[in-house]
Short mmCIF file of C-alpha atoms in Angstrom, two decimals:
data_model
loop_
_atom_site.label_atom_id
_atom_site.label_comp_id
_atom_site.label_asym_id
_atom_site.label_seq_id
_atom_site.Cartn_x
_atom_site.Cartn_y
_atom_site.Cartn_z
CA UNK P 1 12.56 4.75 5.76
CA UNK P 2 11.50 4.00 2.40
CA UNK P 3 8.01 3.28 1.02
CA UNK P 4 7.22 1.17 -1.92
CA UNK P 5 4.04 1.72 -3.75
CA UNK P 6 3.45 -1.41 -6.46
CA UNK P 7 0.97 -0.97 -9.31
CA UNK P 8 0.34 -3.96 -11.10
CA UNK P 9 -2.00 -5.00 -13.93
CA UNK P 10 -5.66 -4.93 -12.43
CA UNK P 11 -7.56 -7.37 -14.14
CA UNK P 12 -10.97 -6.27 -12.64
CA UNK P 13 -10.47 -2.57 -13.52
CA UNK P 14 -7.62 -2.26 -16.01
CA UNK P 15 -5.46 0.91 -15.50
CA UNK P 16 -7.05 1.93 -12.40
CA UNK P 17 -4.28 3.62 -11.16
CA UNK P 18 -4.59 6.30 -14.09
CA UNK P 19 -8.61 7.00 -13.29
CA UNK P 20 -9.22 10.64 -11.90
CA UNK P 21 -10.90 11.01 -8.20
CA UNK P 22 -11.37 14.98 -8.13
CA UNK P 23 -9.26 15.88 -10.96
CA UNK P 24 -6.35 13.93 -9.73
CA UNK P 25 -5.45 10.23 -10.72
CA UNK P 26 -5.46 7.50 -8.16
CA UNK P 27 -1.74 6.91 -8.42
CA UNK P 28 -0.92 10.52 -7.92
CA UNK P 29 -3.21 10.73 -4.74
CA UNK P 30 -1.41 7.89 -3.30
CA UNK P 31 2.06 9.02 -4.25
CA UNK P 32 1.44 12.47 -3.01
CA UNK P 33 0.40 11.52 0.41
CA UNK P 34 3.42 8.79 1.33
CA UNK P 35 5.81 11.10 -0.30
CA UNK P 36 4.92 13.72 2.63
CA UNK P 37 6.04 10.70 5.17
CA UNK P 38 8.38 8.47 3.40
CA UNK P 39 11.11 8.57 0.87
CA UNK P 40 9.22 6.97 -1.92
CA UNK P 41 9.36 4.43 -4.51
CA UNK P 42 6.84 3.48 -7.12
CA UNK P 43 7.50 0.10 -8.90
CA UNK P 44 5.00 -0.31 -11.85
CA UNK P 45 3.59 -2.62 -14.49
CA UNK P 46 2.37 0.18 -16.55
CA UNK P 47 3.55 3.88 -17.63
CA UNK P 48 2.61 6.20 -15.18
CA UNK P 49 2.55 10.15 -14.80
CA UNK P 50 4.94 10.30 -11.85
CA UNK P 51 8.54 8.53 -11.48
CA UNK P 52 8.67 5.15 -11.19
CA UNK P 53 10.61 1.75 -11.61
CA UNK P 54 9.85 -0.65 -14.06
CA UNK P 55 8.45 -4.24 -11.88
CA UNK P 56 9.52 -7.19 -13.57
CA UNK P 57 8.70 -9.35 -11.17
CA UNK P 58 6.35 -12.17 -11.87
CA UNK P 59 3.77 -11.22 -8.61
CA UNK P 60 3.42 -9.15 -5.53
CA UNK P 61 5.02 -12.01 -3.66
CA UNK P 62 8.31 -12.10 -6.01
CA UNK P 63 8.64 -8.21 -5.53
CA UNK P 64 8.24 -8.18 -1.68
CA UNK P 65 11.02 -11.09 -1.73
CA UNK P 66 13.01 -8.66 -4.19
CA UNK P 67 12.56 -5.74 -2.25
CA UNK P 68 13.49 -7.21 1.28
CA UNK P 69 16.57 -8.69 -0.36
CA UNK P 70 17.35 -5.17 -1.57
CA UNK P 71 16.22 -2.94 1.00
CA UNK P 72 15.88 -5.22 4.00
CA UNK P 73 13.32 -3.01 5.53
CA UNK P 74 10.42 -0.72 3.74
CA UNK P 75 6.76 0.26 4.00
CA UNK P 76 4.54 -1.26 1.20
CA UNK P 77 1.55 0.87 0.26
CA UNK P 78 -1.20 -0.17 -1.92
CA UNK P 79 -1.20 1.90 -4.78
CA UNK P 80 -4.94 1.89 -5.31
CA UNK P 81 -5.44 3.09 -1.41
CA UNK P 82 -6.73 6.82 -1.25
CA UNK P 83 -8.27 7.42 1.60
CA UNK P 84 -5.42 6.98 4.29
CA UNK P 85 -4.18 9.85 5.97
CA UNK P 86 -1.14 11.65 6.86
CA UNK P 87 -1.68 10.46 10.41
CA UNK P 88 -2.21 6.96 9.35
CA UNK P 89 1.24 6.95 7.76
CA UNK P 90 2.87 8.75 10.72
CA UNK P 91 1.23 5.89 13.28
CA UNK P 92 2.52 3.23 10.97
CA UNK P 93 6.16 4.67 10.88
CA UNK P 94 6.11 5.60 14.38
CA UNK P 95 4.96 2.01 15.63
CA UNK P 96 8.17 0.65 13.90
CA UNK P 97 10.96 -0.83 16.45
CA UNK P 98 13.07 -2.96 13.86
CA UNK P 99 10.39 -5.49 13.66
CA UNK P 100 7.52 -5.90 11.06
CA UNK P 101 4.39 -3.69 11.61
CA UNK P 102 0.85 -4.44 10.64
CA UNK P 103 -2.17 -2.92 11.38
CA UNK P 104 -4.85 -5.80 12.80
CA UNK P 105 -8.57 -5.84 12.53
CA UNK P 106 -10.84 -7.23 15.22
CA UNK P 107 -11.33 -10.70 13.48
CA UNK P 108 -7.26 -11.13 13.45
CA UNK P 109 -6.80 -10.20 10.06
CA UNK P 110 -4.04 -7.98 8.84
CA UNK P 111 -3.43 -5.45 6.10
CA UNK P 112 -0.50 -6.69 3.99
CA UNK P 113 -0.61 -3.36 1.71
CA UNK P 114 -0.53 -1.34 4.69
CA UNK P 115 2.70 -2.57 6.57
CA UNK P 116 6.41 -2.37 6.90
CA UNK P 117 8.37 -5.39 5.98
CA UNK P 118 11.87 -6.47 7.51
CA UNK P 119 14.74 -9.01 6.73
CA UNK P 120 17.05 -8.78 4.08
CA UNK P 121 17.74 -12.33 4.07
CA UNK P 122 14.17 -13.33 3.06
CA UNK P 123 12.65 -16.81 2.45
CA UNK P 124 10.18 -17.05 -0.24
CA UNK P 125 6.65 -16.97 1.14
CA UNK P 126 3.35 -18.07 -0.19
CA UNK P 127 1.66 -14.92 0.79
CA UNK P 128 1.95 -11.51 1.99
CA UNK P 129 0.55 -12.26 5.37
CA UNK P 130 3.11 -15.22 5.98
CA UNK P 131 5.86 -12.44 5.00
CA UNK P 132 4.80 -10.39 7.66
CA UNK P 133 4.00 -13.07 10.72
CA UNK P 134 7.09 -13.44 12.87
CA UNK P 135 7.11 -13.74 16.78
CA UNK P 136 8.15 -10.09 16.77
CA UNK P 137 5.62 -8.45 14.61
CA UNK P 138 4.30 -5.04 16.02
CA UNK P 139 0.60 -5.37 15.48
CA UNK P 140 -1.18 -1.87 15.51
CA UNK P 141 -4.95 -1.90 16.14
CA UNK P 142 -7.22 -1.19 13.36
CA UNK P 143 -9.33 1.12 15.10
CA UNK P 144 -6.26 3.54 15.60
CA UNK P 145 -6.35 4.30 11.95
CA UNK P 146 -8.87 6.64 10.24
CA UNK P 147 -12.08 4.86 8.96
CA UNK P 148 -11.44 4.48 5.49
CA UNK P 149 -7.69 3.86 5.77
CA UNK P 150 -7.45 0.72 4.02
CA UNK P 151 -10.32 1.04 1.29
CA UNK P 152 -9.18 0.21 -1.95
CA UNK P 153 -10.45 0.37 -5.64
CA UNK P 154 -10.71 -2.97 -7.21
CA UNK P 155 -13.88 -2.93 -9.43
CA UNK P 156 -16.14 -0.13 -11.22
CA UNK P 157 -18.18 -0.38 -8.14
CA UNK P 158 -15.24 0.75 -5.85
CA UNK P 159 -14.20 3.20 -8.05
CA UNK P 160 -17.83 4.63 -8.26
CA UNK P 161 -18.16 4.78 -4.29
CA UNK P 162 -14.57 6.46 -3.97
CA UNK P 163 -15.60 9.24 -6.30
CA UNK P 164 -18.53 9.69 -3.85
CA UNK P 165 -16.39 9.50 -0.84
CA UNK P 166 -13.87 12.07 -2.46
CA UNK P 167 -16.21 14.56 -3.46
CA UNK P 168 -17.64 14.11 0.13
CA UNK P 169 -14.18 15.21 1.39
CA UNK P 170 -13.94 18.21 -0.68
CA UNK P 171 -17.11 19.52 0.30
#
């Protein structure tokens, strides 16, 4: 199965994907983990030190719509999420039965940036959650994933916390 890692321009933390964590850029950490489990493609709006395809979409919804038309089924993994494990990726992939797959939190919310999308004849939707929710969607309980699997870096504060978390992992 193909996994897509989108890299967009961040307004709150510009060029965040290139910031180092433990000597390696955020995007290199994500790409390295994902490519151990999935065939991996990065769609990026910025230049990266890894192989990527230039993302010319207007927003994430347009990108997902176009990817569904082109590939039908793919995993979408956030390019700013560095603490998921190989086991998290394998759980996601192993839950796939031909239908969309998404982690679901105890409050009913889902994780659209760590999900499997399906459908080669998609309709444009308002948001990623809508693109995932179908009568046959497979929901995987959030508690089955590692503690910080869905932590993402959006602000300077998030980045500071991520540096501390990464350092604690390496000790």
